[in-house]
Coordinates of C-alpha atoms and ligand atoms in Angstrom, one line a residue:
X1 CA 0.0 0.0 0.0
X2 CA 1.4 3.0 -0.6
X3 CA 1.6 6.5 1.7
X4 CA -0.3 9.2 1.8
X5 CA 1.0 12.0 -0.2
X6 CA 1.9 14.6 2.5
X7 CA 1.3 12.3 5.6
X8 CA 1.0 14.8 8.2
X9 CA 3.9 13.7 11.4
X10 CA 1.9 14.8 14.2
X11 CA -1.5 14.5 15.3
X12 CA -3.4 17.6 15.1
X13 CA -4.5 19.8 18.4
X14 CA -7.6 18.8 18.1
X15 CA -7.2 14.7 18.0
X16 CA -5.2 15.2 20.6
X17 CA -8.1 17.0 22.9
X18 CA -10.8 14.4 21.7
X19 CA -8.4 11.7 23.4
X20 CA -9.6 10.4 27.3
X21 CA -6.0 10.9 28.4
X22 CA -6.5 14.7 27.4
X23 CA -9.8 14.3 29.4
X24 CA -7.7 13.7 32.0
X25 CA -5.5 16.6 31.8
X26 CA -8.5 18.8 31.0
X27 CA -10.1 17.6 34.1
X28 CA -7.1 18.1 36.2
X29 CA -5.5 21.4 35.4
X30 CA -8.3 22.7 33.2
X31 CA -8.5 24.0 29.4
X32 CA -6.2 26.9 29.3
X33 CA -2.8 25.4 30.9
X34 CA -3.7 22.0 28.8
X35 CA -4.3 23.4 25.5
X36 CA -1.1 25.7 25.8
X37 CA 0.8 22.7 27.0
X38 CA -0.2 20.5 23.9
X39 CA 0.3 23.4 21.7
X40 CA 3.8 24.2 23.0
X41 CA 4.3 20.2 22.9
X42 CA 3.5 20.0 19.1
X43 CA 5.5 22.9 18.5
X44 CA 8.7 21.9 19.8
X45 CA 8.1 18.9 18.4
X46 CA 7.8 20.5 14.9
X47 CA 10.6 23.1 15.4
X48 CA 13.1 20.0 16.4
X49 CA 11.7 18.1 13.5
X50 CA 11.1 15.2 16.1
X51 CA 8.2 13.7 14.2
X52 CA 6.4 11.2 13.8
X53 CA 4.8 11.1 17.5
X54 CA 1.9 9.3 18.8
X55 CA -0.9 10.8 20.3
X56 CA -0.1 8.8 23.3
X57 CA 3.7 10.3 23.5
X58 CA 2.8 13.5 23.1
X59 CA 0.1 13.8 26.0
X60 CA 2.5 12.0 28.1
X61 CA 4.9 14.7 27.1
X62 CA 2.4 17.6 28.0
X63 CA 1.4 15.8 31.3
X64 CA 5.0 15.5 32.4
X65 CA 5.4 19.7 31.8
X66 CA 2.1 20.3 33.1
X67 CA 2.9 18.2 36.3
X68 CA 5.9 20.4 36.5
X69 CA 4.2 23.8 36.1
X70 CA 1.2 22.9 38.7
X71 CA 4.1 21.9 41.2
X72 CA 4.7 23.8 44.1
X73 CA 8.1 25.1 43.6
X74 CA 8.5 26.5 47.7
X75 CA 8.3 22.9 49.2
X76 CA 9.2 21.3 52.5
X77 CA 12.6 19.4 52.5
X78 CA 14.3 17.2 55.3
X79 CA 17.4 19.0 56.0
X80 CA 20.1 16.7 56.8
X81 CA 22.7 18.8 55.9
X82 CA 24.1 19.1 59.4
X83 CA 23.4 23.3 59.2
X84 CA 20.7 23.3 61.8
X85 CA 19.8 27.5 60.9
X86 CA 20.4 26.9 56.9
X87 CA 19.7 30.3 55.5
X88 CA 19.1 28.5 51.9
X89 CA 16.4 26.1 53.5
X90 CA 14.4 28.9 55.2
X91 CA 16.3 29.3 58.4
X92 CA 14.5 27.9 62.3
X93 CA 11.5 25.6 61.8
X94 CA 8.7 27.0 63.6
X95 CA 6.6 25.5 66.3
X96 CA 3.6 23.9 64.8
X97 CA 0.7 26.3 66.9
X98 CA 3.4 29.4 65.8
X99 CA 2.6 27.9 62.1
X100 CA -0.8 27.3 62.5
X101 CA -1.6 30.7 63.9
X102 CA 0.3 32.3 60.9
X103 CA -1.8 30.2 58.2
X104 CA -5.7 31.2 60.5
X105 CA -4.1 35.3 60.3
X106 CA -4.2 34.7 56.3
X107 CA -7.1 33.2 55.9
X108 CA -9.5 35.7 58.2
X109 CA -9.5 39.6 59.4
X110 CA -7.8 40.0 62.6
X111 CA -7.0 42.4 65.5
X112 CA -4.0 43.7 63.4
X113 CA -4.5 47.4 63.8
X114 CA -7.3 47.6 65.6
X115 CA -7.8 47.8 70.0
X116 CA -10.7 45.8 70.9
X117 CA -11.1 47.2 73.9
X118 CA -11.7 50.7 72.4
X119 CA -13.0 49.6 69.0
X120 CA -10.2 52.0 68.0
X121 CA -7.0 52.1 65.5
X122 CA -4.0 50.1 67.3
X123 CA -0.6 49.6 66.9
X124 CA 0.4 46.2 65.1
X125 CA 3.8 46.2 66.6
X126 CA 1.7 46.3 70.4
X127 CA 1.0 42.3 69.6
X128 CA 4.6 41.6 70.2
X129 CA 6.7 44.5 71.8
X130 CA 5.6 44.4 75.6
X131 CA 6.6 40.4 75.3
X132 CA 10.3 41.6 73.9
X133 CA 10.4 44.2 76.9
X134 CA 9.7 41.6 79.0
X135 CA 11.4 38.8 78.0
X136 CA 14.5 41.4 77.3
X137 CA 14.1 43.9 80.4
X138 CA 14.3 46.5 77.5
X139 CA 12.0 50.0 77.7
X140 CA 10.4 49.4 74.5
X141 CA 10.7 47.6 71.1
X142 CA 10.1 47.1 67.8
X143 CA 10.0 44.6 64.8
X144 CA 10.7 44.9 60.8
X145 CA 11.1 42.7 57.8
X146 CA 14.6 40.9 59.3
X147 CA 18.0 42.2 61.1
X148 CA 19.3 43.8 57.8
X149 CA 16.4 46.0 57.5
X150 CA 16.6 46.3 61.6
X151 CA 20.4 47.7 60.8
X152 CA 19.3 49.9 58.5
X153 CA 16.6 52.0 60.0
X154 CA 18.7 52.2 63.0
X155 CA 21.6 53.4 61.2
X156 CA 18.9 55.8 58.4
X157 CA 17.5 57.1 61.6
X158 CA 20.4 58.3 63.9
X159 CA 23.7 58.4 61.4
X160 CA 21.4 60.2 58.4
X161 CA 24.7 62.2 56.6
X162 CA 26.7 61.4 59.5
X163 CA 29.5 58.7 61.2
X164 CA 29.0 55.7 62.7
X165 CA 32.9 54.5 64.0
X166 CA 33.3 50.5 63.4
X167 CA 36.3 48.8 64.6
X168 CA 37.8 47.0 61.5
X169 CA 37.2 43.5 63.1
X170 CA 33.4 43.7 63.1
X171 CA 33.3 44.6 59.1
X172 CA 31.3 41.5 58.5
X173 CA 29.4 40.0 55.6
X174 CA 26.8 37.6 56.2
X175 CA 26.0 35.4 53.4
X176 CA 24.4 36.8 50.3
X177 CA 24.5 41.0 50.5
X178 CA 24.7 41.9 53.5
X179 CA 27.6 43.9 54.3
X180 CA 28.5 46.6 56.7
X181 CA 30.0 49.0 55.0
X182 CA 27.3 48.4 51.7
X183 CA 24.5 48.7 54.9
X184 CA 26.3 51.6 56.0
X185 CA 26.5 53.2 52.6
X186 CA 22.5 52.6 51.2
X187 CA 21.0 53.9 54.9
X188 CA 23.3 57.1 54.2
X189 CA 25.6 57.4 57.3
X190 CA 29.4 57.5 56.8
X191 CA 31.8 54.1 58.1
X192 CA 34.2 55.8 60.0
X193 CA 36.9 52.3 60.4
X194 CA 38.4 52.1 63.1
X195 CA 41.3 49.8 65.0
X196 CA 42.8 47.1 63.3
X197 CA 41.2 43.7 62.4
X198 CA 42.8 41.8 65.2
X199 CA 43.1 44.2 68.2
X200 CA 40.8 47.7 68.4
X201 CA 41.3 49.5 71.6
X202 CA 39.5 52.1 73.7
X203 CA 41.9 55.2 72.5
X204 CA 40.8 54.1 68.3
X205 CA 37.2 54.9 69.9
X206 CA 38.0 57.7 71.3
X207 CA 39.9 59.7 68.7
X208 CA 37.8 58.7 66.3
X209 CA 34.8 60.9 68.1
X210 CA 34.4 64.0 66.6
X211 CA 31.3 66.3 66.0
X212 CA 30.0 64.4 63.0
X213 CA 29.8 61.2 65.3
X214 CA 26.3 60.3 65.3
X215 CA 26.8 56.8 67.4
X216 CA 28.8 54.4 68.2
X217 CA 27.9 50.9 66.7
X218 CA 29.4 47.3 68.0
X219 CA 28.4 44.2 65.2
X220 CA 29.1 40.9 66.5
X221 CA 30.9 38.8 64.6
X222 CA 28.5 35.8 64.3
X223 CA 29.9 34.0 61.0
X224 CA 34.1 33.8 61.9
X225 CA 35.8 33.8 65.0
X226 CA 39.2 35.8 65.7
X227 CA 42.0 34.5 67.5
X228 CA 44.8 34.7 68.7
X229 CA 46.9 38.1 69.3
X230 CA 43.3 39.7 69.8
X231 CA 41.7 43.2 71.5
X232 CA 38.1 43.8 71.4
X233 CA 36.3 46.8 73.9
X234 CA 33.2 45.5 75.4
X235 CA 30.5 46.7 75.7
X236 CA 30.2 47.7 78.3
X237 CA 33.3 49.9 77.8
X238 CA 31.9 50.3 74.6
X239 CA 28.7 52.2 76.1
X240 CA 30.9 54.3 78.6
X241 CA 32.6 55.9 75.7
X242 CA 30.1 56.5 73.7
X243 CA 27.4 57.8 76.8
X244 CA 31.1 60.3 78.1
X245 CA 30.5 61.5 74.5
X246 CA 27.0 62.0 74.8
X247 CA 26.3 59.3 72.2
X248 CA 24.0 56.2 72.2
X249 CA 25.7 53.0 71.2
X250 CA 24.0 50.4 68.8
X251 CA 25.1 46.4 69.1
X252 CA 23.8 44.6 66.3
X253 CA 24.1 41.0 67.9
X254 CA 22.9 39.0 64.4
X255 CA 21.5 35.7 66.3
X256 CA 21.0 37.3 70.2
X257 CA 19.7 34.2 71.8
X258 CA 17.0 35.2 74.3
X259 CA 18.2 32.6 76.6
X260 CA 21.4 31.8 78.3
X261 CA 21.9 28.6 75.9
X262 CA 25.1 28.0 78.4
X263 CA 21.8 26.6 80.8
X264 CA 21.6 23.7 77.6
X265 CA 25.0 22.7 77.8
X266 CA 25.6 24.7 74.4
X267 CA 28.1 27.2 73.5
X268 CA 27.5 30.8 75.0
X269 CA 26.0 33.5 72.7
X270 CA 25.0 37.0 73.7
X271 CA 21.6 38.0 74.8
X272 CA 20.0 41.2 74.0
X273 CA 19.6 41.7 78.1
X274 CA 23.2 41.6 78.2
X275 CA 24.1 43.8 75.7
X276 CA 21.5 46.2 77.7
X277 CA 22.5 45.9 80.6
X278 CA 25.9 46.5 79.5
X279 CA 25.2 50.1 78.7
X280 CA 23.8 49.5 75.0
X281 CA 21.0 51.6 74.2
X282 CA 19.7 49.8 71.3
X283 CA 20.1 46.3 70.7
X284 CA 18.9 45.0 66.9
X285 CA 19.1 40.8 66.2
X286 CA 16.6 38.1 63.9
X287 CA 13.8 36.5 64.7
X288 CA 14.7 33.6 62.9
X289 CA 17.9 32.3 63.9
X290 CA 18.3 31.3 67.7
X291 CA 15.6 32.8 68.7
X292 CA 13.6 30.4 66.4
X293 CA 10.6 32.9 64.7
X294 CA 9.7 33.8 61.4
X295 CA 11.9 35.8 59.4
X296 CA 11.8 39.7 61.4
X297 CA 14.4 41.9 62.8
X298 CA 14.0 43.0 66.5
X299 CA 15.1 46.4 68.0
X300 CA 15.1 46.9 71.7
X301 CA 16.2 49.6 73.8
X302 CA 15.3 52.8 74.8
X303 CA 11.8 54.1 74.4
X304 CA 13.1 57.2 73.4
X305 CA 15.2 56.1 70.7
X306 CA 12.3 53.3 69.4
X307 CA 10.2 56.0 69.2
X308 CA 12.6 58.2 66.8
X309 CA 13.0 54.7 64.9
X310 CA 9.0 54.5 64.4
X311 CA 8.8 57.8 63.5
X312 CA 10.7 57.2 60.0
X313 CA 9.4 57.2 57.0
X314 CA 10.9 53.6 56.5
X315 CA 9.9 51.7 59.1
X316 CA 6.4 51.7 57.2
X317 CA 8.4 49.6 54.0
X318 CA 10.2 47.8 56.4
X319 CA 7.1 46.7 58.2
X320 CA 6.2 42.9 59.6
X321 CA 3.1 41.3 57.9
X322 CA -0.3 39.9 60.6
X323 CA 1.2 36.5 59.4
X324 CA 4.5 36.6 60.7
X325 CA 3.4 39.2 63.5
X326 CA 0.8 36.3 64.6
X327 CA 3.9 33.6 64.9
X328 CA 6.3 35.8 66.2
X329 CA 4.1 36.7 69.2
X330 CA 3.7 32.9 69.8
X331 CA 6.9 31.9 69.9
X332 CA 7.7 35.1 72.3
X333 CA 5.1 33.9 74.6
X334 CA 6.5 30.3 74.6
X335 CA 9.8 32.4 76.4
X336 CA 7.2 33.4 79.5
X337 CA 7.6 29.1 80.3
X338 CA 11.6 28.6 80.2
X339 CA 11.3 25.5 81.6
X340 CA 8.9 23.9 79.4
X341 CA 10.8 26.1 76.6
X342 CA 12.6 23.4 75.2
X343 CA 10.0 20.7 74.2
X344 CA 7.7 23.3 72.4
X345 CA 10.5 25.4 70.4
X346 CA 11.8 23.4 67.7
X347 CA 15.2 25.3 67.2
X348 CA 16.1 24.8 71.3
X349 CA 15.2 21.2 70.5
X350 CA 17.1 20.1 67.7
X351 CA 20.3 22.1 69.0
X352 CA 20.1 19.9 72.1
X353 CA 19.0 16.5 70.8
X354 CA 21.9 14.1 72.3
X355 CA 23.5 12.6 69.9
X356 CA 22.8 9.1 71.2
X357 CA 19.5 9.9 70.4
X358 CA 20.2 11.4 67.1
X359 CA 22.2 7.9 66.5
X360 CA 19.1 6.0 67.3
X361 CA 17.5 7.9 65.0
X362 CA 20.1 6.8 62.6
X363 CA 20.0 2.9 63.5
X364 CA 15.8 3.0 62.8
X365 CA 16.3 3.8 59.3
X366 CA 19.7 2.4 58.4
X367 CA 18.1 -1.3 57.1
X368 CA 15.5 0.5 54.7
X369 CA 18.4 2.7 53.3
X370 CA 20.3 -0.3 52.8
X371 CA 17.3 -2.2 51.2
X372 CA 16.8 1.6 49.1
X373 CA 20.1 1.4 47.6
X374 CA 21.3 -2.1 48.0
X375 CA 24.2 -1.5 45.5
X376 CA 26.0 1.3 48.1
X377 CA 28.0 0.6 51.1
X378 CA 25.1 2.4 54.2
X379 CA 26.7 2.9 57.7
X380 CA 25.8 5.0 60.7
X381 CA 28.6 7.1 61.4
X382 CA 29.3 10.3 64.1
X383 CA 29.6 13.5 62.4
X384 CA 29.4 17.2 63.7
X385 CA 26.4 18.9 63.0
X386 CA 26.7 23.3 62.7
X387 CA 24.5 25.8 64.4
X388 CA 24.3 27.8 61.1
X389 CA 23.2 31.4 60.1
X390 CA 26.0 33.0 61.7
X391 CA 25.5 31.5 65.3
X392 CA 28.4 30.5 66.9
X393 CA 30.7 29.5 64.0
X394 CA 33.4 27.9 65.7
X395 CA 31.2 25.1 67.9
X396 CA 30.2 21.8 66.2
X397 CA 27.6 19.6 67.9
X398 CA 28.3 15.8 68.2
X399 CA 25.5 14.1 66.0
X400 CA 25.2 11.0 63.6
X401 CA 25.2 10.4 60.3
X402 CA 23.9 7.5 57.2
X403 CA 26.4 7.7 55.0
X404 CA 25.7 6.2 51.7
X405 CA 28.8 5.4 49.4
X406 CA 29.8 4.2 46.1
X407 CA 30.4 6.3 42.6
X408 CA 28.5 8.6 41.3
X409 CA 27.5 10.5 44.9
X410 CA 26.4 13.4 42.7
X411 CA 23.6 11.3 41.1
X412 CA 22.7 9.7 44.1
X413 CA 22.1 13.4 45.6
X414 CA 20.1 13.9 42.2
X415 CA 17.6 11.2 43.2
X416 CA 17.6 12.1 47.0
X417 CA 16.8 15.2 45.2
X418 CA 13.9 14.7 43.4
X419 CA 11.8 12.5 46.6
X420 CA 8.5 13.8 47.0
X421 CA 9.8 16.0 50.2
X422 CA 13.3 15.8 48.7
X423 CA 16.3 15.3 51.0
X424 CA 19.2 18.1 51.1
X425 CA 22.6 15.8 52.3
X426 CA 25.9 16.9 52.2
X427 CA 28.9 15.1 50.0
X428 CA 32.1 15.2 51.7
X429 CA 34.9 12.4 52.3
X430 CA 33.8 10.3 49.4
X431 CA 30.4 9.7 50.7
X432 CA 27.0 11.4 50.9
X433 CA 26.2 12.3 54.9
X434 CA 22.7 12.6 55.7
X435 CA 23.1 14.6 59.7
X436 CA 20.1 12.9 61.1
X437 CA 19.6 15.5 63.8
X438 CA 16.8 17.7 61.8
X439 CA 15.3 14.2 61.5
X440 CA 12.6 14.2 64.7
X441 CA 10.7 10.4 65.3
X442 CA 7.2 12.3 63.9
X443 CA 8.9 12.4 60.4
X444 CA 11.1 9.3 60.5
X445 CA 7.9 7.9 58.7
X446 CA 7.3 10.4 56.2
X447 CA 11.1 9.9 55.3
X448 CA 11.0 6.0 54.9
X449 CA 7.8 5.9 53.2
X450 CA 9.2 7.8 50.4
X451 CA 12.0 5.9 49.9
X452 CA 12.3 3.9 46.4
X453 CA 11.4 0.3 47.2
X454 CA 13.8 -2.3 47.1
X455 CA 17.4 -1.8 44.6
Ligands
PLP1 C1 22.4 37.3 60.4 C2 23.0 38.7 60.7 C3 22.5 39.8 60.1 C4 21.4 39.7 59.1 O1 20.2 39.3 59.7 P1 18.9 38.8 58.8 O2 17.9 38.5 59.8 O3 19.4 37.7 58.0 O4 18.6 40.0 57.9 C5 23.0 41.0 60.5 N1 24.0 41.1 61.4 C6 24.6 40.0 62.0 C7 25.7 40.2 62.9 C8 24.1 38.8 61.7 O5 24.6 37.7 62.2

C-alpha cells in the first residue's frame, strides 16, 4: 500500500483533545494550561523536526510539563545537611501552633491594627513589643522585615549624613548582601573604620569621636571567630565611651539568643539583656535564627530612641506582615515558660537532641536505606552537626550520620533530590552524609515511606 501523499507527522490539536487521556489533563488542570501545553508540545516537536509522535507520546509529554508547572516550587525538604539554621532552607523551623496561627491570620480579618477594647485604630507592633520588653528587660521595642532592615533603619535614623565609628574586626558580611559597610552606605551614614582587624582598643574609639559622630555601633561577629593576638572593647566599655561622648551605642548581635543557651549545655552567645544591661542603648538581632521565629528583625532599647526609629518614614516599608506578626508573638510567649521552653521550640530542641539519640534515630532507618540502595555501602557514622546562620561558627555539635557510598554521589544526591519532600545531604569524604539531627521520630515515617522500594 502505498503512503499518503503529505502524511501529516503529528497529530493535530484537536485529535489530541478528543483523546480520554486529554480528558484527564482537562479535568485536572483545566482547558487553558492544557491546551497551551499541547500546543507548546506540538511545536517543539515540529521546530526540532522530532516527528512522527503518537498521540499517546505527546500527552504524556504535556502531562510531564504540566505536572511540573502545577508543582509547588517553595516545598518542604528534610534538612540533613548538618546546618541546623540553613539560610538556603528557610532558616529555624517553627513551632507547629506558631505555624498554624500564621496560616488562620491569612485566611481571616484580625486584630492587626485595631484595639478591641476601644473599637479603636492600634498599633500592630503592640502584639509583640511588651513580650520583647519583658522577656529582654528592655523599655520598648520594635519589629521589621529581618535584622538587615533592623540595621538599616537604625543606622537611616540616627547616622542620616553622619559617622558611625566601626572597629575594622566587626566589618562582616553575612552570606548573600549583606555587608557593613554596603549597609552603611545605602541607609546614608558615613563608616568611619576604626582599630585594626585583630586588636581595636579604647583610645581608636575615642579619637575617632568628633562632632560628626552620630553613634557608636558594635556588630558581632556571628559568621568567623578571631583569634589569637586579639583586643576587642566591650560593651560595656563600649557604652561608657560613647554615653562620656554624649552618644547612644547600637550592638547589632545578628542571632541574640534570648536565653542563656550556656543553661543547655551549648556554647554561649550574647543575649540582647546583656548587651542592655551593658550600657547598650539599642540592641537590633533576627527572629529567625536562635531565637527560632519567622523571618523579622528585632530592636530593643530605649523608648526614646524606638520612638525616633517609628517615627521614619521607613519603618512603614520595612514593616512585619499579621502572618508573621501572629507567629512571632507565639513563639515570644512560649519564652514566658523557660522551663517547658525546650519541648515546644523546635530550634532549642534540635540544637540539644543528644547525639545518642540522634544515633538511634540513625539505626531505625539504616536497614531501609540499605534495602533503598542495596548497590552502596550504608553505615551509621558520628559527624558534627553546625548551628548555622552565623551562630556561633566555631562550635560543632556531636551528631550522627547515614552515610551512603559508592560512585557517582552526585547522582545519588540527584535522586535524593527529586523524593517527594526531597532530602538536602551533604557530600564530603567520598560519601554522601545525611546529619540525622533535623530528622525528629514524627517524620522518620514520612522519610521511609518515600524511599524507592527495594534496589
Ligand atoms: C544574620 C546577621 C544579620 C542579618 O540578619 P537577617 O535577619 O538575615 O537580615 C546582620 N548582622 C549580623 C551580625 C548577623 O549575624
Amino acid at each position: 500500500m502505498q503512503a499518503p501523499a503529505n502524511p501529516s507527522p503529528l497529530p493535530s490539536l484537536d485529535a489530541l483533545l478528543r483523546s480520554p487521556e486529554a480528558a484527564v489533563l482537562l479535568e485536572r488542570f483545566g482547558r487553558h494550561a492544557t491546551n497551551a501545553a499541547l500546543r507548546a508540545t506540538l511545536a517543539a516537536r515540529r521546530a526540532a523536526r522530532a516527528f512522527p509522535a503518537s498521540a499517546t507520546t505527546l500527552l504524556d509529554e504535556a502531562a510531564d510539563t504540566l505536572a511540573r508547572q502545577f508543582t509547588a516550587s517553595q516545598r518542604p525538604v528534610f534538612n540533613l545537611t548538618g546546618t541546623v539554621l540553613h539560610t538556603n532552607l528557610g532558616r529555624a523551623p517553627l513551632p507547629p501552633e506558631a505555624a498554624a496561627a500564621a496560616a488562620e491570620a491569612l485566611r481571616s480579618a484580625t486584630t492587626l491594627e485595631f484595639d478591641l477594647a476601644t473599637g479603636r485604630r492600634g498599633e500592630r507592633d503592640d502584639h509583640v513589643a511588651p513580650l520583647l520588653c519583658r522577656i529582654t528587660g528592655a523599655e520598648a521595642a520594635t519589629v521589621v522585615n529581618n535584622n538587615a532592615a533592623a540595621v538599616l533603619l537604625v543606622l537611616n535614623t540616627f547616622a542620616l549624613g553622619r559617622q558611625v565609628p566601626v572597629s575594622r574586626g566587626e566589618l562582616i558580611e553575612i552570606g548573600g548582601a549583606f555587608r557593613i559597610p554596603d549597609i552603611m552606605a545605602r541607609a546614608g551614614a558615613v563608616l568611619r573604620e576604626v582599630g585594626t582587624t585583630n586588636r581595636t582598643h579604647a583610645r581608636d574609639y575615642q579619637a575617632a569621636i568628633g562632632p560628626e559622630t552620630a553613634l557608636l555601633m558594635r556588630v558581632h561577629p556571628s559568621n568567623y571567630a578571631i583569634a589569637g593576638f586579639t583586643a576587642v572593647v566591650a560593651t560595656a566599655e563600649l557604652a561608657g565611651i560613647a554615653h562620656a561622648a554624649g552618644l547612644p551605642l547600637v550592638e547589632d548581635l545578628g542571632s541574640g539568643s534570648l536565653v542563656d543557651l550556656a543553661a543547655w549545655g551549648l556554647p554561649h552567645e550574647p543575649t540582647p539583656h546583656e548587651s542592655l544591661a551593658a550600657g547598650a542603648d539599642l540592641v537590633t538581632f533576627s527572629g529567625d535564627k536562635l531565637l527560632g521565629g519567622p523571618q523579622a528583625g528585632l530592636v530593643v532599647g530605649h523608648a526614646e530612641l524606638i520612638k525616633r526609629i517609628n517615627a521614619n518614614p521607613m519603618k512603614r516599608a520595612l514593616r512585619l506582615d499579621k502572618a508573621r506578626l501572629a507567629a512571632l508573638e507565639h513563639v515570644l510567649r512560649l519564652y514566658l515558660d523557660p522551663d517547658r521552653l525546650r519541648d515546644r521550640l523546635p530550634v532549642l530542641r534540635l540544637l540539644t537532641r543528644p547525639d545518642t539519640e540522634i544515633r538511634a534515630t540513625a539505626d531505625r532507618l539504616l536497614p531501609r536505606l540499605r534495602d533503598a540502595f542495596p548497590d552502596r555501602p550504608v553505615a551509621v557514622e558520628p559527624c558534627r552537626s553546625q548551628i548555622g546562620s552565623g551562630a556561633l561558627p566555631v562550635d560543632l555539635l556531636p551528631s550522627a550520620a547515614l552515610t551512603i557510598g559508592g560512585n557517582a554521589l552526585e547522582s545519588l544526591a540527584v535522586t535524593l533530590r527529586a523524593l517527594p519532600r526531597p532530602v538536602i545531604g551533604r557530600i564530603a569524604t567520598g560519601r554522601l552524609w545525611l546529619d540525622c539531627r533535623c530528622l525528629e521520630p514524627d517524620e522518620e515515617p514520612v522519610f521511609l515511606a518515600q524511599l524507592p522500594a527495594h534496589g
